[in-house]
Short mmCIF file of N, CA and C in Angstrom, two decimals:
data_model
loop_
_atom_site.label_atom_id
_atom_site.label_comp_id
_atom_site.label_asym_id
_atom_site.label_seq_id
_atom_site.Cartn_x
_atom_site.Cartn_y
_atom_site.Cartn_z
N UNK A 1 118.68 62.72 149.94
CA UNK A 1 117.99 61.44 150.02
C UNK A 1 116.70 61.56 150.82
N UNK A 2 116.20 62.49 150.76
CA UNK A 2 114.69 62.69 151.30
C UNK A 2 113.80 63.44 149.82
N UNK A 3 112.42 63.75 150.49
CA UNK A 3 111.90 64.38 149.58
C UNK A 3 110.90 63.25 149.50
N UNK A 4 109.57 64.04 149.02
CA UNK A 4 108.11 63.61 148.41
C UNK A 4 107.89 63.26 147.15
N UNK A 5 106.60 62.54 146.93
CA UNK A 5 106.39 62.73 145.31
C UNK A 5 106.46 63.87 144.69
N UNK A 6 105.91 65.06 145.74
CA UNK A 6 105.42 66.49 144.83
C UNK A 6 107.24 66.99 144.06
N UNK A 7 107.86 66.89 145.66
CA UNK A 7 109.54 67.45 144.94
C UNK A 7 109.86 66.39 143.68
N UNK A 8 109.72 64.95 143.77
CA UNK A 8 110.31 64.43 142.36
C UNK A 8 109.93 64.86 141.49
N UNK A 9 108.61 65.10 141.43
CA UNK A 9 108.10 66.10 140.47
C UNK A 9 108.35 67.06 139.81
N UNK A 10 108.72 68.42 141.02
CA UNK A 10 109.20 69.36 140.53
C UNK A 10 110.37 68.90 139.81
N UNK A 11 111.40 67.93 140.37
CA UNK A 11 112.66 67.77 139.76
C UNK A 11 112.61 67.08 138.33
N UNK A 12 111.48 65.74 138.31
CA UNK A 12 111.17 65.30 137.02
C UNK A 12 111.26 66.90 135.80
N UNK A 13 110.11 67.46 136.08
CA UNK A 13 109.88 68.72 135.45
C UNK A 13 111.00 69.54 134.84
N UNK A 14 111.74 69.59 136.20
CA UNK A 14 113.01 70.99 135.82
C UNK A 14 113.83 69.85 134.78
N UNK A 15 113.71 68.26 135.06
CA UNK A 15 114.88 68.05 134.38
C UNK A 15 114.37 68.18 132.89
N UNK A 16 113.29 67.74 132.17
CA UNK A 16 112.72 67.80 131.35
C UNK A 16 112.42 69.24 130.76
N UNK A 17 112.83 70.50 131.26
CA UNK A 17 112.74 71.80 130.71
C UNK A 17 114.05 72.30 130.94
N UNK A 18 115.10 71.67 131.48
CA UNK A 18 116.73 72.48 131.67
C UNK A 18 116.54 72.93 130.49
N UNK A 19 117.86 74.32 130.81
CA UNK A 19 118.03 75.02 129.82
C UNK A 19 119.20 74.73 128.92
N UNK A 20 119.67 73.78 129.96
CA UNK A 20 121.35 73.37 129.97
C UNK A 20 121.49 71.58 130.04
N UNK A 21 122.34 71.38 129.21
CA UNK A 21 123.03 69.83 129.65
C UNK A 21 123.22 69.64 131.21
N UNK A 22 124.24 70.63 131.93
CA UNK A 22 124.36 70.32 132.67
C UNK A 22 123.10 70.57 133.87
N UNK A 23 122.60 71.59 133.58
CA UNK A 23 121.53 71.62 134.44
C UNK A 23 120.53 70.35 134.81
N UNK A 24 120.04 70.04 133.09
CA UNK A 24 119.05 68.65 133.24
C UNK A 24 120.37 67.32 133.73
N UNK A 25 121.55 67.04 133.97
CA UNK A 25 121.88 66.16 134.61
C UNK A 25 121.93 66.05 136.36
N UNK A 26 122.04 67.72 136.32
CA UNK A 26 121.39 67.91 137.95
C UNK A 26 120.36 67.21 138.66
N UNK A 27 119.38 67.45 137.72
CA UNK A 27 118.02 67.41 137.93
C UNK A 27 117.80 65.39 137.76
N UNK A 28 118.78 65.40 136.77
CA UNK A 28 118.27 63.78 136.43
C UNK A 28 119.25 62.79 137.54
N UNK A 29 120.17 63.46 138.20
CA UNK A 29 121.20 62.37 138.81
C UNK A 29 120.45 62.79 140.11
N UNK A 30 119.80 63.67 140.68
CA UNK A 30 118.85 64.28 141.97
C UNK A 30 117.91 62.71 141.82
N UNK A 31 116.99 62.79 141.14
CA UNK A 31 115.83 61.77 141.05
C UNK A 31 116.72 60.14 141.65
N UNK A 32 117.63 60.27 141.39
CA UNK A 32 118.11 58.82 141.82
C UNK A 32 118.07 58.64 143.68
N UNK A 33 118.76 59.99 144.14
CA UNK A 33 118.60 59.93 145.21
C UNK A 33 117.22 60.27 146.49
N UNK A 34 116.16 59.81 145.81
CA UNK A 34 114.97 59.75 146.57
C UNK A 34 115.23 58.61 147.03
N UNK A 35 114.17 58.61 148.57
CA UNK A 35 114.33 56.87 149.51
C UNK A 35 113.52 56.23 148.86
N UNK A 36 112.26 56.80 148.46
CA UNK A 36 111.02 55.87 148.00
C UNK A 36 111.25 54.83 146.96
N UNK A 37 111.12 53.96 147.02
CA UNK A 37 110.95 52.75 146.18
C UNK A 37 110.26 53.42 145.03
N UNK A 38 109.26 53.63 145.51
CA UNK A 38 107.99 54.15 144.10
C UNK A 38 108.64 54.86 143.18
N UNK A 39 109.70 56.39 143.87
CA UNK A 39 109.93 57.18 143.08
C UNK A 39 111.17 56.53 142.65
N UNK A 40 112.23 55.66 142.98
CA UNK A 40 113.28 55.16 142.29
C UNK A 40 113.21 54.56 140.97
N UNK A 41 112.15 53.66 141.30
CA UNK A 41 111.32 52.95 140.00
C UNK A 41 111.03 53.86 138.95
N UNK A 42 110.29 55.29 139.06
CA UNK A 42 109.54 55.70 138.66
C UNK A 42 111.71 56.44 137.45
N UNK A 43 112.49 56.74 138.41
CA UNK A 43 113.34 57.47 137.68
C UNK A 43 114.56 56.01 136.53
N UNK A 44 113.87 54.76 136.93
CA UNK A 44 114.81 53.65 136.57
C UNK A 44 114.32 53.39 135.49
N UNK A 45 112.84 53.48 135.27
CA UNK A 45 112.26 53.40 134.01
C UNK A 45 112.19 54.20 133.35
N UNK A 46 112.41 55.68 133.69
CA UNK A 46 112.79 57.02 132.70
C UNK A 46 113.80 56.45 131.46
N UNK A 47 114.87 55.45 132.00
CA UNK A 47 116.14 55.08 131.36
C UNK A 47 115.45 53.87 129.89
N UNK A 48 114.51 53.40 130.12
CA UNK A 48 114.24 52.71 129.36
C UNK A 48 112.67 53.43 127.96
N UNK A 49 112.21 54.53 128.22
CA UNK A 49 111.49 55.18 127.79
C UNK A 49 111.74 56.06 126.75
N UNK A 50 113.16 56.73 127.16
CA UNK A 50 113.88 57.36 126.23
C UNK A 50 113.56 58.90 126.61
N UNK A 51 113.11 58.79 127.90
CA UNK A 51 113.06 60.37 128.71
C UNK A 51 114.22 60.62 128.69
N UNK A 52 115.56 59.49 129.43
CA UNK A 52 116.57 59.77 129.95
C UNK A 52 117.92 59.10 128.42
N UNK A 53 118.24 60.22 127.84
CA UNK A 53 119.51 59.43 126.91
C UNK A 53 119.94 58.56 127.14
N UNK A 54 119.96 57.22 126.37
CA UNK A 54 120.77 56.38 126.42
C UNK A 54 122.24 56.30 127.26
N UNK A 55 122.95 57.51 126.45
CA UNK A 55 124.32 57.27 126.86
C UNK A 55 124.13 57.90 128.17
N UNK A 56 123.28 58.59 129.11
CA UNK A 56 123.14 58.84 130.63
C UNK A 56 122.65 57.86 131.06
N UNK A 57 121.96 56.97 130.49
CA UNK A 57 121.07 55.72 131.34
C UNK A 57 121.93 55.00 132.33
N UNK A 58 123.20 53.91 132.16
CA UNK A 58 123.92 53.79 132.70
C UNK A 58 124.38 54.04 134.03
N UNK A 59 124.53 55.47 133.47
CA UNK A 59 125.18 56.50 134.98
C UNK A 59 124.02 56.77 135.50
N UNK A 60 122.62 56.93 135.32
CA UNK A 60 121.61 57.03 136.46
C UNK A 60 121.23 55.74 137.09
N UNK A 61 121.22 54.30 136.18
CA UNK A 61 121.47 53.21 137.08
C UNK A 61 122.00 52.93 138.38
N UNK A 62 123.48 53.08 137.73
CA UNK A 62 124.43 53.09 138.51
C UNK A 62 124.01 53.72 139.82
N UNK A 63 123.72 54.94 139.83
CA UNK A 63 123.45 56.45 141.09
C UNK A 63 122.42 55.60 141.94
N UNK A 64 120.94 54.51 141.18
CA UNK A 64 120.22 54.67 142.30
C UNK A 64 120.45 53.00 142.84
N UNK A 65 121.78 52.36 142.14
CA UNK A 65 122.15 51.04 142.71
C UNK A 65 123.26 51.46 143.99
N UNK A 66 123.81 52.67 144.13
CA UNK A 66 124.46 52.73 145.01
C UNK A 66 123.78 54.03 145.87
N UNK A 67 122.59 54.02 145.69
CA UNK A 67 121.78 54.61 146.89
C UNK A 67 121.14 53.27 147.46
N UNK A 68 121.95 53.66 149.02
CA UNK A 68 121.20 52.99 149.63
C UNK A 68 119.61 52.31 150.21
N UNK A 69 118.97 52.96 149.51
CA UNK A 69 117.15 52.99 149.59
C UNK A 69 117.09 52.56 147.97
N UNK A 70 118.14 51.92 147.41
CA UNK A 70 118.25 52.22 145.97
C UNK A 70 118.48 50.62 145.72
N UNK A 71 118.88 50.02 146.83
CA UNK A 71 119.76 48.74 145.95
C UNK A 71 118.59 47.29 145.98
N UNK A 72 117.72 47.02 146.86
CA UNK A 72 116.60 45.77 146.71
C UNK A 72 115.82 46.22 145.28
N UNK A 73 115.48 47.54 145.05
CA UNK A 73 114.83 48.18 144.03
C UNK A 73 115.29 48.22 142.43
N UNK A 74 116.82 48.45 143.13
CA UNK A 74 117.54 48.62 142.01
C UNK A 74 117.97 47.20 141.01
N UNK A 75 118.73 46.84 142.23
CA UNK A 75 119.13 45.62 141.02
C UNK A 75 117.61 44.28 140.93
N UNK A 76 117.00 44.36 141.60
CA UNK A 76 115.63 43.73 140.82
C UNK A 76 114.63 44.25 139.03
N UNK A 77 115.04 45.56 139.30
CA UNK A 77 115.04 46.04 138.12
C UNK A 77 115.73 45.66 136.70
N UNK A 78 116.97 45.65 137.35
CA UNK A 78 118.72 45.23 136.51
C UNK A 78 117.84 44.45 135.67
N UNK A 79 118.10 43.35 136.84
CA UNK A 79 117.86 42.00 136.53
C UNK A 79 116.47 41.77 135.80
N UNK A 80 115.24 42.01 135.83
CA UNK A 80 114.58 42.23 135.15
C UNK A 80 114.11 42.49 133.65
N UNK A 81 115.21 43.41 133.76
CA UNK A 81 115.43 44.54 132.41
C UNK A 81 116.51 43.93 131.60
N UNK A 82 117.15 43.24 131.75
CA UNK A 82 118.49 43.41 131.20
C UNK A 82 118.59 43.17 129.65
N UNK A 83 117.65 42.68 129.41
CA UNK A 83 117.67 42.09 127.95
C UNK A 83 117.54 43.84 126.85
N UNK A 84 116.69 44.56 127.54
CA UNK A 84 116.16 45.96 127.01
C UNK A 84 117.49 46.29 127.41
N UNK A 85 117.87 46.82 128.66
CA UNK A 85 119.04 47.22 129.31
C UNK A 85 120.27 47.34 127.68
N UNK A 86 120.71 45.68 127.30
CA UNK A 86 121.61 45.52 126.46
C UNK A 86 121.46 46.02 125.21
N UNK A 87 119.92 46.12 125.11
CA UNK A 87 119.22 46.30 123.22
C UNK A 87 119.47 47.86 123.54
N UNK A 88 118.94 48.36 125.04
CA UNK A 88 119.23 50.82 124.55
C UNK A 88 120.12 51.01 124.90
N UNK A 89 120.83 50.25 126.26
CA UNK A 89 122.32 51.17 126.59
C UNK A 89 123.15 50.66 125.42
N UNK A 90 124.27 52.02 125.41
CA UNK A 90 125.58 52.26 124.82
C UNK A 90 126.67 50.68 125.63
N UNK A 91 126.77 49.78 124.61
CA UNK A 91 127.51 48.76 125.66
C UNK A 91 128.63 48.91 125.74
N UNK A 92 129.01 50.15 125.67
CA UNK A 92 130.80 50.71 125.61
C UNK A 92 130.61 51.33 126.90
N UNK A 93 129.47 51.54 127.30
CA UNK A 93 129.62 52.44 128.77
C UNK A 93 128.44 51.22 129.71
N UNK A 94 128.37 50.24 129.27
CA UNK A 94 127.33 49.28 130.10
C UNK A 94 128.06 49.48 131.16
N UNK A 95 129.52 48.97 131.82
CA UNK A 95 130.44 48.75 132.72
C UNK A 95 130.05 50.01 133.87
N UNK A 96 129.59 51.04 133.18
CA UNK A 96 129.09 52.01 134.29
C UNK A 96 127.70 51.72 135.53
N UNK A 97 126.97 50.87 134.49
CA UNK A 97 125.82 50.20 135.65
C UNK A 97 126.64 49.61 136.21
N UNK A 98 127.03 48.76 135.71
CA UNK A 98 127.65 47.48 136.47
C UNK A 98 128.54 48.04 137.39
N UNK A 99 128.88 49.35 137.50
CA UNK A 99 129.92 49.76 138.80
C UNK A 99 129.20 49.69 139.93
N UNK A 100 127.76 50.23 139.92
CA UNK A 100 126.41 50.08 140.92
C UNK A 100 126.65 49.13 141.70
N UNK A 101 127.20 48.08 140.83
CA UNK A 101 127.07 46.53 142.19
C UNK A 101 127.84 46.51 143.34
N UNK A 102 128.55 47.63 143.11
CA UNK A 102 129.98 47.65 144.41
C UNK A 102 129.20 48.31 144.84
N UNK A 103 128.07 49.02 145.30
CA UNK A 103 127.43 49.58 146.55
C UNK A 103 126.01 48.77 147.61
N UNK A 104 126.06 47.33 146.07
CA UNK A 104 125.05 46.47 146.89
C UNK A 104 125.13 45.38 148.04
N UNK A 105 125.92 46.02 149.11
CA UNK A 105 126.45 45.78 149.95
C UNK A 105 125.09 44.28 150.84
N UNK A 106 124.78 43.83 150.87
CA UNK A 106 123.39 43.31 151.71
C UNK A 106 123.84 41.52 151.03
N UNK A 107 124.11 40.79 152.19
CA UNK A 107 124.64 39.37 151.81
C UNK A 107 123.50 38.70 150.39
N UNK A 108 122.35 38.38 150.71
CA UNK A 108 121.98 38.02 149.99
C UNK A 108 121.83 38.45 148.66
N UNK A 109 121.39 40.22 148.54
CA UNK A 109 121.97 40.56 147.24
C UNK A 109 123.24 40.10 146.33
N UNK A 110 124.33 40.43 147.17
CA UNK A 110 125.67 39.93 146.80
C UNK A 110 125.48 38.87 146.02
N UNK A 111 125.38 37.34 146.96
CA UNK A 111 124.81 36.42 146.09
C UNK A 111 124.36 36.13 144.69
N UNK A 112 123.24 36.64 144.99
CA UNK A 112 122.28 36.88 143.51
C UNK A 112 123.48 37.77 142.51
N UNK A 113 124.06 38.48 142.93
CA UNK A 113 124.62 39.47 142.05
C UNK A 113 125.36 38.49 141.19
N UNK A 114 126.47 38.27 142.30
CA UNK A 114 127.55 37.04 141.66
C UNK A 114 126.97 35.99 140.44
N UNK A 115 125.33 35.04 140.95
CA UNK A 115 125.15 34.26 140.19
C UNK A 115 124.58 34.94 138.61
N UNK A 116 124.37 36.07 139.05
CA UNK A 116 123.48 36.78 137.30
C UNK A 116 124.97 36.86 136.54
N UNK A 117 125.88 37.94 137.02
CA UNK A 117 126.72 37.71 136.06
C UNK A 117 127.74 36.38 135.61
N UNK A 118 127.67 35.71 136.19
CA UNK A 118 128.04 34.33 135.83
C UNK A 118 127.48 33.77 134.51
N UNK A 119 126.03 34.14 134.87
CA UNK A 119 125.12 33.66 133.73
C UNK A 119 125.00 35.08 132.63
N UNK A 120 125.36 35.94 132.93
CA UNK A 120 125.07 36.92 131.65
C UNK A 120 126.25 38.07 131.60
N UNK A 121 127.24 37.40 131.06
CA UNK A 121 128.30 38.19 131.30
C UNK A 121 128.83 39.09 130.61
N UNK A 122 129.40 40.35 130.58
CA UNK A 122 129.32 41.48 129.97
C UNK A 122 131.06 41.37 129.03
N UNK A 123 131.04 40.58 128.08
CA UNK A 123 131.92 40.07 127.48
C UNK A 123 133.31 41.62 126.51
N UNK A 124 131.86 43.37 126.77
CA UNK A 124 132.81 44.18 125.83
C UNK A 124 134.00 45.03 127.56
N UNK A 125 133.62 44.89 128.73
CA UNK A 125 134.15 45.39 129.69
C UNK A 125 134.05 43.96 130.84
N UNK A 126 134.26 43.11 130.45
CA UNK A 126 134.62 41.77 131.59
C UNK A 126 135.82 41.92 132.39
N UNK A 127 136.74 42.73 132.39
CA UNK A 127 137.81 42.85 133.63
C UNK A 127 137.22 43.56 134.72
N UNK A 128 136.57 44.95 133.83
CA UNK A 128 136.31 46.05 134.58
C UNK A 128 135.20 45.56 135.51
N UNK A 129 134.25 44.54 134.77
CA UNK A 129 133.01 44.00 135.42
C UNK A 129 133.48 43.26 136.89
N UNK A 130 134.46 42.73 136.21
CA UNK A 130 134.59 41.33 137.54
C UNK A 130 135.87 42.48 138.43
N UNK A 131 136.14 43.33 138.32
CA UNK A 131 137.07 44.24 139.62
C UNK A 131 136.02 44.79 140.31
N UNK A 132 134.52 45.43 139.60
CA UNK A 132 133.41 45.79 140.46
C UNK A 132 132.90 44.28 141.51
N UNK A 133 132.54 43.77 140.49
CA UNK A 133 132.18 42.12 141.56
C UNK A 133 133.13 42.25 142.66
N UNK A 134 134.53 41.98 142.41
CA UNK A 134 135.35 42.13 143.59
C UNK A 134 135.44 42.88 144.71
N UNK A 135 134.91 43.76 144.23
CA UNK A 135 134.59 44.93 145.54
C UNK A 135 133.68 45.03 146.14
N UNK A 136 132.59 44.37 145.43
CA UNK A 136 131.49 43.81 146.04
C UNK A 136 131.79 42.64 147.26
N UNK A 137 132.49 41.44 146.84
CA UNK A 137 132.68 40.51 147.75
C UNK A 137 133.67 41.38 148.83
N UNK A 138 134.35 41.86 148.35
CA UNK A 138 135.52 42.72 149.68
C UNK A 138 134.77 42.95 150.80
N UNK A 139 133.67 44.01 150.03
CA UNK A 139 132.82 45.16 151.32
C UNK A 139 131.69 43.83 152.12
N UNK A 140 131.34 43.22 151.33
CA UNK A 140 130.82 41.32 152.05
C UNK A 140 131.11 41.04 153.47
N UNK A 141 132.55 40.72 152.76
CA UNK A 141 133.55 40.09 153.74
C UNK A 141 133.93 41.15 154.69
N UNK A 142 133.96 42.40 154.47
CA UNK A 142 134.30 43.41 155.38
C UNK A 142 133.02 43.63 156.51
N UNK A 143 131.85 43.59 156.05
CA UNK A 143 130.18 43.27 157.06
C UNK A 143 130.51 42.23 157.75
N UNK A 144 130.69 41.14 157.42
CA UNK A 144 131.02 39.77 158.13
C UNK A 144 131.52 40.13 159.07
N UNK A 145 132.75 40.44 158.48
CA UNK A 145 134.00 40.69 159.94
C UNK A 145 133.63 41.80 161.38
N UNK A 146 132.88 42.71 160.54
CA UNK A 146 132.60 43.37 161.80
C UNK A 146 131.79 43.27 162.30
N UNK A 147 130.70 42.18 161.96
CA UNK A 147 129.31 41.93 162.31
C UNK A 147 130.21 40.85 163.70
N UNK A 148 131.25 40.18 163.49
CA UNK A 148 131.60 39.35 164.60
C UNK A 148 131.77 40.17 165.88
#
């Protein structure tokens, strides 16, 4: 969770020349964990460009909603996007972003979280959705308590 523009770079690069599947997911699940805002953005919109496969988009969501330097950035994005979000991701694996929200620990996020999916609800994984929500309010209520 450190690193410059020049290293995202290099890592953009390597992921875009792996030799290997697994190599370029190295390289592509790395980019999530930069602090910078700039460079989070820069790897959140890879997902919508078609740098980053569809069926990985998801799971790199997910990675930079539960990086912590990841989550004001992240789910403003979500939310943003979501309409594209629904038209490129695989919505058999959408439920994988949506696991992201259990790391957006920060009261007012929470909030907002709760009211989007209320209003846009993920009708092919809705259990799985609302057990992530839940764990979201848990870890909430768990800040609260120890904030006393």
């Amino acid at each position: 969770s450190c690193g410059d523009a020049a290293r995202y770079e290099e890592f953009s690069d390597a992921f875009r020349q792996a030799k290997s599947p697994q190599e370029s997911d190295r390289y592509m699940y790395s980019m999530a964990m930069f602090a910078d805002a700039a460079l989070l953005q820069k790897t959140l919109d890879k997902t919508l460009t078609g740098e980053v496969r569809s069926q990985s988009a998801p799971y790199l969501v997910r990675n930079v909603l539960l990086n912590p330097a990841g989550r004001t950035i992240g789910w403003e994005w979500v939310k943003t996007n979501w309409d594209k979000i629904r038209e490129l991701f695989p919505s058999l694996i959408i439920t994988r972003l949506v696991e992201g929200v259990s790391g957006l620990i920060d009261e007012k996020i929470a909030d907002d979280v709760d009211k989007f999916f209320a209003s846009h609800p993920v009708k092919e994984g809705q259990k799985t959705c609302d057990q992530h929500l839940e764990k979201l309010k848990v870890a909430i209520a768990f800040l609260r308590r120890e904030r006393k």
